Amino acid sequence: VPAGYWVLHIDLDQFIAAVEILRRPELAGLPVVVGGRGDPTQRAVVATASYPAREFGVRSGMPLRTAAKRCPQAIFLPADNPAYEQASERVMAVLSTFADPSVANPKIRDAAVEVMGWDEAFLGAVTDDPEALAVDVQRAVLTGTGLSCSIGIGDNLLRAKIATEFGKPAGTFRLTAANWEEVMGQRPTGALWGIGVKTARKLAERGLHTVGELAAADPAALAAELGPAMGPWYVQLGRGIGRGRVEGTPWVRRSLSHETTYQENLTEWDDVRAGVTTLARQVVADLAADGRPAARVAVKVRFAPFSTYTRSATLTAPTSDPATFEAAALDVLDLFTKRRPVRLLGVRAEFERP
DNA sequence: TCTGGGGTCCTAGGACCC
DNA sequence: TCTGGGGTCCTAGGACCC
């Protein structure tokens, strides 16, 4: 990593809710909950809640039903993914101008952008003043799209990512080796990017509750208990160590899938077969758009109430042919011998690994 | 809290081979 | 026949992230 290299993590504030409010300004300041088809009696979860809705305890990932109980006066809107994709593309287009060598920018060098989802990206660059760059980015995104973002500044991707939380909303925060311990040392391990509730619990069982404690743990001991790669990696996370350079190389997908939760459980196996066929058709259509054949097929079945299983098979030869792929998906479905009511079906295609 | 949809990577066990 | 050691591939499941 060259001297003066900084990583910025750009995170749109309340992205989905913000896009909805952009379209309907009268929603500003109201409790808005986006998810499913906008019907809080459906099997669906919250995609995003506006700040006023969050004050009632509504959170992303929460069942819409629960959100409606906590905030009955909320305005429920259906998720409009194409609209969010469009908005995201506009944001990423603005960000990419910072990494475009043909756009003159005397303040930065060696810039690259890495997109992390609809509402998140990393920007890496050599700059004398990362805060000034961050403010430039915020202004450009706001001017170009009407959306506000928070920016974390770090000496690697991990620290930049974590820094963003401290910059919200619409601000910036710098997190580096210099203030890592002071800012993060006493926080729970679950605050780290890559440690979820399960791992945090496992670490706590071993006496590791805080980031500081994890940083001081023995990597070899954790390797034996949590896996040869994951164990040592967790210790690195505790120390704030991560990848230093933002990669500009385009993302190559490894798999492609569709899944559906049915509003009513499927009780007839013929309906299950029909469901798998429908999903396989959707996958194969996307396969055609990708231009590469599937090498493996996997079928996911979630039986009621909520037990999930996956079966998969390597195809005799990679295929993009709809009939072949559908037949393969149905063959994999036949590996399921239980015939209980089905809540969810999924079909995934995997590409040959390079 | 009755729990979406689309992804990625790691782990472990078994099969199979030399 | 009572059993090594190493490598690779396949598969299922787990955990995490947006």
Short mmCIF file of C-alpha atoms (C1' of nucleotides) in Angstrom, two decimals:
data_model
loop_
_atom_site.label_atom_id
_atom_site.label_comp_id
_atom_site.label_asym_id
_atom_site.label_seq_id
_atom_site.Cartn_x
_atom_site.Cartn_y
_atom_site.Cartn_z
CA VAL A 1 0.00 0.00 0.00
CA PRO A 2 1.55 3.33 -1.04
CA ALA A 3 2.28 6.05 1.50
CA GLY A 4 -0.67 8.35 2.08
CA TYR A 5 -3.15 5.71 1.02
CA TRP A 6 -6.56 5.96 2.69
CA VAL A 7 -9.68 3.83 2.60
CA LEU A 8 -13.10 5.47 2.67
CA HIS A 9 -16.22 3.46 3.41
CA ILE A 10 -19.30 5.14 1.98
CA ASP A 11 -22.65 4.10 3.44
CA LEU A 12 -25.92 5.67 2.28
CA ASP A 13 -28.08 6.81 5.20
CA GLN A 14 -31.38 4.85 5.42
CA PHE A 15 -30.92 4.06 1.75
CA ILE A 16 -34.26 2.44 0.91
CA ALA A 17 -36.34 4.77 3.05
CA ALA A 18 -34.43 7.73 1.60
CA VAL A 19 -35.20 6.64 -1.97
CA GLU A 20 -38.88 6.34 -1.09
CA ILE A 21 -38.90 9.78 0.55
CA LEU A 22 -37.17 11.21 -2.53
CA ARG A 23 -40.11 10.01 -4.59
CA ARG A 24 -42.72 11.09 -2.07
CA PRO A 25 -41.38 14.02 -0.06
CA GLU A 26 -44.54 14.14 2.04
CA LEU A 27 -43.23 11.01 3.82
CA ALA A 28 -40.34 12.93 5.36
CA GLY A 29 -40.48 12.86 9.15
CA LEU A 30 -43.08 10.08 9.23
CA PRO A 31 -42.60 6.50 10.41
CA VAL A 32 -42.07 4.61 7.13
CA VAL A 33 -41.49 0.85 6.96
CA VAL A 34 -40.49 -0.77 3.67
CA GLY A 35 -40.69 -4.52 3.08
CA GLY A 36 -42.46 -7.35 1.29
CA ARG A 37 -45.44 -6.13 -0.66
CA GLY A 38 -46.24 -3.51 1.91
CA ASP A 39 -48.80 -5.72 3.62
CA PRO A 40 -47.93 -6.15 7.30
CA THR A 41 -49.99 -9.33 7.57
CA GLN A 42 -47.71 -11.10 5.06
CA ARG A 43 -44.77 -13.42 5.58
CA ALA A 44 -42.12 -10.80 5.00
CA VAL A 45 -39.55 -8.76 6.89
CA VAL A 46 -38.58 -5.10 7.17
CA ALA A 47 -36.09 -4.00 4.53
CA THR A 48 -35.59 -0.56 6.06
CA ALA A 49 -37.37 1.66 8.55
CA SER A 50 -37.07 5.45 8.67
CA TYR A 51 -35.65 7.04 11.81
CA PRO A 52 -39.13 7.95 13.17
CA ALA A 53 -40.17 4.29 12.77
CA ARG A 54 -36.98 3.14 14.49
CA GLU A 55 -37.94 5.13 17.54
CA PHE A 56 -40.75 2.63 18.02
CA GLY A 57 -38.26 -0.24 18.00
CA VAL A 58 -38.75 -1.22 14.38
CA ARG A 59 -35.58 -2.79 12.93
CA SER A 60 -34.43 -4.25 9.62
CA GLY A 61 -35.01 -7.98 9.39
CA MET A 62 -37.94 -7.86 11.78
CA PRO A 63 -41.17 -9.53 10.64
CA LEU A 64 -43.60 -6.95 9.22
CA ARG A 65 -46.20 -8.26 11.66
CA THR A 66 -43.98 -7.33 14.59
CA ALA A 67 -43.26 -3.92 13.10
CA ALA A 68 -47.01 -3.31 12.82
CA LYS A 69 -47.48 -4.22 16.47
CA ARG A 70 -44.71 -1.88 17.60
CA CYS A 71 -45.72 0.97 15.35
CA PRO A 72 -49.32 0.63 14.18
CA GLN A 73 -49.38 4.11 12.65
CA ALA A 74 -46.38 3.36 10.40
CA ILE A 75 -46.77 3.73 6.67
CA PHE A 76 -46.01 0.34 5.08
CA LEU A 77 -44.58 0.45 1.58
CA PRO A 78 -43.80 -2.44 -0.79
CA ALA A 79 -40.14 -3.03 -1.60
CA ASP A 80 -39.41 -1.71 -5.10
CA ASN A 81 -36.09 -3.33 -5.89
CA PRO A 82 -35.75 -1.99 -9.44
CA ALA A 83 -36.05 1.56 -8.07
CA TYR A 84 -33.36 0.89 -5.47
CA GLU A 85 -31.09 -0.68 -8.07
CA GLN A 86 -31.45 2.41 -10.24
CA ALA A 87 -30.74 4.76 -7.37
CA SER A 88 -27.75 2.62 -6.39
CA GLU A 89 -26.37 2.78 -9.91
CA ARG A 90 -26.57 6.56 -9.85
CA VAL A 91 -24.70 6.65 -6.55
CA MET A 92 -22.00 4.26 -7.77
CA ALA A 93 -21.65 6.28 -10.97
CA VAL A 94 -20.92 9.36 -8.86
CA LEU A 95 -18.37 7.42 -6.80
CA SER A 96 -16.69 6.02 -9.89
CA THR A 97 -15.90 9.54 -11.09
CA PHE A 98 -13.47 9.74 -8.15
CA ALA A 99 -11.64 6.68 -9.47
CA ASP A 100 -11.76 7.69 -13.13
CA PRO A 101 -8.29 8.79 -14.29
CA SER A 102 -9.83 10.75 -17.14
CA VAL A 103 -11.64 12.98 -14.64
CA ALA A 104 -9.04 15.46 -13.45
CA ASN A 105 -8.70 15.47 -9.68
CA PRO A 106 -5.45 16.93 -8.43
CA LYS A 107 -6.21 15.91 -4.86
CA ILE A 108 -6.11 12.13 -5.25
CA ARG A 109 -4.08 9.38 -6.95
CA ASP A 110 -4.33 5.58 -7.36
CA ALA A 111 -8.07 5.64 -6.71
CA ALA A 112 -10.34 2.58 -6.96
CA VAL A 113 -13.94 1.81 -6.00
CA GLU A 114 -15.28 -1.48 -4.69
CA VAL A 115 -19.07 -1.81 -4.57
CA MET A 116 -20.38 -3.78 -1.58
CA GLY A 117 -24.11 -3.75 -2.22
CA TRP A 118 -26.86 -1.29 -3.08
CA ASP A 119 -25.91 1.22 -0.44
CA GLU A 120 -22.25 0.66 0.32
CA ALA A 121 -18.87 1.02 -1.33
CA PHE A 122 -15.19 1.45 -0.56
CA LEU A 123 -13.08 4.14 -2.16
CA GLY A 124 -9.33 3.84 -1.82
CA ALA A 125 -6.91 6.59 -2.82
CA VAL A 126 -3.69 8.35 -2.04
CA THR A 127 -4.61 11.72 -0.58
CA ASP A 128 -3.18 14.31 1.81
CA ASP A 129 -6.53 14.99 3.40
CA PRO A 130 -8.97 12.07 3.62
CA GLU A 131 -11.53 14.15 5.52
CA ALA A 132 -11.62 16.71 2.73
CA LEU A 133 -11.99 13.90 0.20
CA ALA A 134 -14.85 12.44 2.24
CA VAL A 135 -16.66 15.76 2.31
CA ASP A 136 -16.15 16.09 -1.46
CA VAL A 137 -17.67 12.63 -1.92
CA GLN A 138 -20.63 13.44 0.33
CA ARG A 139 -21.33 16.65 -1.54
CA ALA A 140 -21.03 14.97 -4.94
CA VAL A 141 -23.40 12.14 -3.94
CA LEU A 142 -25.93 14.56 -2.47
CA THR A 143 -25.79 16.85 -5.50
CA GLY A 144 -25.91 13.99 -7.98
CA THR A 145 -28.59 11.86 -6.33
CA GLY A 146 -30.26 13.76 -3.50
CA LEU A 147 -29.07 11.10 -1.05
CA SER A 148 -26.95 11.61 2.04
CA CYS A 149 -24.21 9.26 3.15
CA SER A 150 -21.88 8.66 6.06
CA ILE A 151 -18.22 7.98 5.48
CA GLY A 152 -15.74 6.03 7.55
CA ILE A 153 -12.06 6.75 7.02
CA GLY A 154 -9.49 4.09 7.83
CA ASP A 155 -6.00 2.75 7.19
CA ASN A 156 -7.63 -0.47 5.95
CA LEU A 157 -11.05 -1.68 4.86
CA LEU A 158 -11.98 -3.14 8.25
CA ARG A 159 -11.31 0.07 10.14
CA ALA A 160 -12.99 2.24 7.50
CA LYS A 161 -16.07 0.02 7.57
CA ILE A 162 -16.35 0.12 11.35
CA ALA A 163 -15.64 3.86 11.43
CA THR A 164 -18.77 4.59 9.39
CA GLU A 165 -21.04 3.73 12.32
CA PHE A 166 -19.47 6.56 14.32
CA GLY A 167 -20.03 9.01 11.48
CA LYS A 168 -23.78 8.47 11.14
CA PRO A 169 -25.78 10.24 10.06
CA ALA A 170 -24.20 12.24 7.23
CA GLY A 171 -20.84 12.67 8.99
CA THR A 172 -17.35 11.20 8.89
CA PHE A 173 -15.12 9.41 11.39
CA ARG A 174 -11.51 8.32 11.24
CA LEU A 175 -10.40 5.01 12.73
CA THR A 176 -6.76 3.88 12.44
CA ALA A 177 -4.13 1.94 14.34
CA ALA A 178 -3.63 5.11 16.39
CA ASN A 179 -7.10 5.17 17.96
CA TRP A 180 -8.25 1.57 17.44
CA GLU A 181 -7.69 0.49 21.00
CA GLU A 182 -9.18 3.62 22.50
CA VAL A 183 -12.31 3.48 20.35
CA MET A 184 -12.86 -0.29 20.09
CA GLY A 185 -11.00 -1.92 22.99
CA GLN A 186 -13.94 -2.00 25.39
CA ARG A 187 -16.63 -2.78 22.83
CA PRO A 188 -18.15 -6.25 22.48
CA THR A 189 -16.61 -8.55 19.86
CA GLY A 190 -19.90 -8.52 17.98
CA ALA A 191 -19.16 -4.93 16.95
CA LEU A 192 -16.55 -6.30 14.54
CA TRP A 193 -17.31 -6.81 10.85
CA GLY A 194 -17.34 -10.60 10.52
CA ILE A 195 -18.38 -11.54 14.05
CA GLY A 196 -22.08 -12.22 14.44
CA VAL A 197 -24.13 -13.37 17.42
CA LYS A 198 -23.06 -17.02 17.20
CA THR A 199 -19.35 -16.34 17.13
CA ALA A 200 -19.64 -13.64 19.78
CA ARG A 201 -21.30 -16.22 22.03
CA LYS A 202 -18.59 -18.81 21.35
CA LEU A 203 -15.89 -16.25 22.12
CA ALA A 204 -17.67 -15.19 25.30
CA GLU A 205 -17.73 -18.84 26.42
CA ARG A 206 -13.94 -18.70 26.19
CA GLY A 207 -13.76 -15.54 28.27
CA LEU A 208 -13.36 -13.22 25.29
CA HIS A 209 -16.00 -10.52 25.63
CA THR A 210 -14.36 -7.38 24.32
CA VAL A 211 -12.39 -6.46 21.23
CA GLY A 212 -9.37 -5.82 23.44
CA GLU A 213 -9.57 -9.30 24.96
CA LEU A 214 -9.89 -10.85 21.51
CA ALA A 215 -6.86 -8.90 20.30
CA ALA A 216 -4.79 -10.39 23.11
CA ALA A 217 -5.98 -13.98 22.55
CA ASP A 218 -3.72 -16.77 21.32
CA PRO A 219 -4.36 -17.39 17.59
CA ALA A 220 -3.22 -21.03 17.81
CA ALA A 221 -5.63 -21.78 20.64
CA LEU A 222 -8.51 -20.24 18.72
CA ALA A 223 -7.46 -22.14 15.59
CA ALA A 224 -7.90 -25.40 17.44
CA GLU A 225 -11.33 -24.42 18.72
CA LEU A 226 -12.86 -22.31 15.97
CA GLY A 227 -11.15 -23.59 12.83
CA PRO A 228 -7.71 -23.25 11.27
CA ALA A 229 -8.59 -20.18 9.22
CA MET A 230 -11.35 -18.56 11.27
CA GLY A 231 -9.66 -18.74 14.68
CA PRO A 232 -6.55 -16.71 13.79
CA TRP A 233 -8.65 -14.40 11.63
CA TYR A 234 -10.83 -13.42 14.60
CA VAL A 235 -7.72 -12.37 16.52
CA GLN A 236 -6.69 -10.24 13.55
CA LEU A 237 -10.15 -8.64 13.58
CA GLY A 238 -9.68 -7.82 17.26
CA ARG A 239 -6.46 -6.05 16.37
CA GLY A 240 -8.14 -4.09 13.60
CA ILE A 241 -6.05 -5.75 10.92
CA GLY A 242 -7.56 -6.23 7.48
CA ARG A 243 -7.02 -5.77 3.78
CA GLY A 244 -5.33 -2.51 3.03
CA ARG A 245 -6.05 -1.87 -0.62
CA VAL A 246 -9.34 -1.32 -2.40
CA GLU A 247 -9.50 -3.58 -5.46
CA GLY A 248 -10.91 -2.06 -8.60
CA THR A 249 -11.25 -5.39 -10.39
CA PRO A 250 -14.84 -6.20 -11.28
CA TRP A 251 -16.74 -8.70 -9.17
CA VAL A 252 -17.23 -12.19 -10.60
CA ARG A 253 -20.23 -14.03 -9.26
CA ARG A 254 -19.82 -17.58 -7.95
CA SER A 255 -23.45 -18.54 -7.84
CA LEU A 256 -26.88 -17.39 -8.86
CA SER A 257 -30.11 -18.24 -7.09
CA HIS A 258 -33.79 -17.61 -6.59
CA GLU A 259 -35.92 -18.53 -3.62
CA THR A 260 -39.49 -17.99 -2.52
CA THR A 261 -41.28 -18.11 0.77
CA TYR A 262 -44.86 -19.11 0.10
CA GLN A 263 -47.60 -17.19 1.84
CA GLU A 264 -49.32 -20.55 2.36
CA ASN A 265 -47.26 -23.69 2.93
CA LEU A 266 -47.19 -26.12 0.01
CA THR A 267 -48.78 -29.35 1.17
CA GLU A 268 -48.93 -31.24 -2.15
CA TRP A 269 -45.61 -32.57 -3.47
CA ASP A 270 -46.76 -31.86 -7.02
CA ASP A 271 -46.90 -28.20 -6.05
CA VAL A 272 -43.39 -28.47 -4.63
CA ARG A 273 -42.15 -29.91 -7.93
CA ALA A 274 -43.91 -27.13 -9.82
CA GLY A 275 -42.32 -24.57 -7.50
CA VAL A 276 -38.84 -25.94 -8.13
CA THR A 277 -39.50 -25.90 -11.88
CA THR A 278 -40.54 -22.24 -11.76
CA LEU A 279 -37.47 -21.26 -9.77
CA ALA A 280 -35.18 -23.28 -12.04
CA ARG A 281 -36.59 -21.38 -15.03
CA GLN A 282 -35.85 -18.05 -13.35
CA VAL A 283 -32.31 -19.16 -12.56
CA VAL A 284 -31.67 -20.43 -16.07
CA ALA A 285 -32.94 -17.14 -17.51
CA ASP A 286 -30.39 -15.26 -15.38
CA LEU A 287 -27.78 -17.79 -16.40
CA ALA A 288 -28.34 -16.81 -20.01
CA ALA A 289 -27.84 -13.16 -19.07
CA ASP A 290 -24.60 -14.03 -17.27
CA GLY A 291 -23.35 -15.98 -20.27
CA ARG A 292 -21.79 -18.85 -18.32
CA PRO A 293 -23.21 -22.36 -17.81
CA ALA A 294 -24.04 -23.85 -14.41
CA ALA A 295 -21.65 -26.49 -13.11
CA ARG A 296 -23.67 -27.43 -10.01
CA VAL A 297 -27.27 -27.17 -8.93
CA ALA A 298 -28.58 -26.92 -5.38
CA VAL A 299 -32.13 -27.09 -4.09
CA LYS A 300 -33.14 -25.61 -0.75
CA VAL A 301 -36.25 -26.72 1.10
CA ARG A 302 -37.58 -25.09 4.23
CA PHE A 303 -40.19 -27.29 5.85
CA ALA A 304 -42.78 -25.79 8.16
CA PRO A 305 -42.32 -24.42 10.67
CA PHE A 306 -38.71 -23.46 9.89
CA SER A 307 -36.20 -26.29 9.32
CA THR A 308 -34.03 -25.77 6.28
CA TYR A 309 -32.12 -28.34 4.23
CA THR A 310 -30.02 -28.15 1.08
CA ARG A 311 -29.18 -30.88 -1.40
CA SER A 312 -26.91 -30.40 -4.37
CA ALA A 313 -25.23 -32.18 -7.25
CA THR A 314 -22.45 -31.57 -9.73
CA LEU A 315 -23.82 -31.73 -13.26
CA THR A 316 -22.30 -34.31 -15.61
CA ALA A 317 -21.36 -31.33 -17.76
CA PRO A 318 -21.89 -27.57 -17.29
CA THR A 319 -25.12 -26.48 -18.92
CA SER A 320 -27.16 -23.41 -19.83
CA ASP A 321 -29.92 -25.49 -21.38
CA PRO A 322 -33.26 -24.82 -19.66
CA ALA A 323 -34.64 -28.36 -19.99
CA THR A 324 -31.41 -29.95 -18.74
CA PHE A 325 -31.12 -27.57 -15.82
CA GLU A 326 -34.77 -27.98 -14.79
CA ALA A 327 -34.47 -31.75 -14.93
CA ALA A 328 -31.32 -31.60 -12.83
CA ALA A 329 -33.05 -29.43 -10.23
CA LEU A 330 -35.95 -31.90 -10.03
CA ASP A 331 -33.48 -34.79 -9.67
CA VAL A 332 -31.90 -32.99 -6.72
CA LEU A 333 -35.35 -32.35 -5.25
CA ASP A 334 -35.88 -36.13 -5.37
CA LEU A 335 -33.04 -36.47 -2.84
CA PHE A 336 -35.53 -35.14 -0.29
CA THR A 337 -37.48 -38.07 1.00
CA LYS A 338 -39.53 -36.30 3.65
CA ARG A 339 -42.86 -35.05 2.42
CA ARG A 340 -43.82 -32.42 4.95
CA PRO A 341 -45.46 -29.02 4.30
CA VAL A 342 -43.00 -26.68 2.60
CA ARG A 343 -42.59 -23.04 3.50
CA LEU A 344 -39.74 -22.06 1.19
CA LEU A 345 -38.08 -23.38 -1.95
CA GLY A 346 -34.83 -22.22 -3.52
CA VAL A 347 -32.78 -23.16 -6.57
CA ARG A 348 -29.13 -22.17 -6.96
CA ALA A 349 -26.72 -22.54 -9.84
CA GLU A 350 -23.01 -22.58 -9.13
CA PHE A 351 -20.34 -21.76 -11.66
CA GLU A 352 -17.19 -23.69 -12.22
CA ARG A 353 -14.53 -22.41 -9.87
CA PRO A 354 -11.63 -20.84 -11.75
"C1'" DT B 1 -40.17 -11.27 17.09
"C1'" DC B 2 -43.32 -17.06 13.95
"C1'" DT B 3 -38.71 -15.33 11.24
"C1'" DG B 4 -37.09 -12.29 2.99
"C1'" DG B 5 -33.93 -12.86 -0.72
"C1'" DG B 6 -29.37 -12.89 -2.68
"C1'" DG B 7 -24.86 -13.74 -1.92
"C1'" DT B 8 -19.77 -15.44 0.05
"C1'" DC B 9 -16.53 -18.27 2.51
"C1'" DC B 10 -15.09 -21.93 5.81
"C1'" DT B 11 -15.27 -26.57 7.89
"C1'" DA B 12 -15.62 -31.35 8.34
"C1'" DG B 13 -16.45 -35.95 6.93
"C1'" DG B 14 -16.56 -39.40 3.51
"C1'" DA B 15 -15.21 -41.32 -0.97
"C1'" DC B 16 -11.66 -42.40 -3.73
"C1'" DC B 17 -7.00 -42.79 -5.34
"C1'" DC B 18 -2.00 -43.74 -5.15
"C1'" DT C 1 -6.07 -59.02 5.65
"C1'" DC C 2 -7.44 -55.65 11.33
"C1'" DT C 3 -4.82 -51.85 8.40
"C1'" DG C 4 -0.34 -45.81 6.81
"C1'" DG C 5 -0.22 -41.40 4.95
"C1'" DG C 6 -1.32 -37.94 1.83
"C1'" DG C 7 -4.02 -35.65 -1.62
"C1'" DT C 8 -8.32 -34.22 -3.99
"C1'" DC C 9 -13.11 -33.95 -4.83
"C1'" DC C 10 -17.83 -33.88 -3.33
"C1'" DT C 11 -21.39 -32.67 -0.26
"C1'" DA C 12 -23.99 -30.61 3.76
"C1'" DG C 13 -24.14 -27.34 7.01
"C1'" DG C 14 -22.89 -23.16 9.43
"C1'" DA C 15 -21.96 -18.38 9.83
"C1'" DC C 16 -21.90 -13.99 8.11
"C1'" DC C 17 -23.00 -9.94 5.23
"C1'" DC C 18 -26.07 -6.53 2.59
#
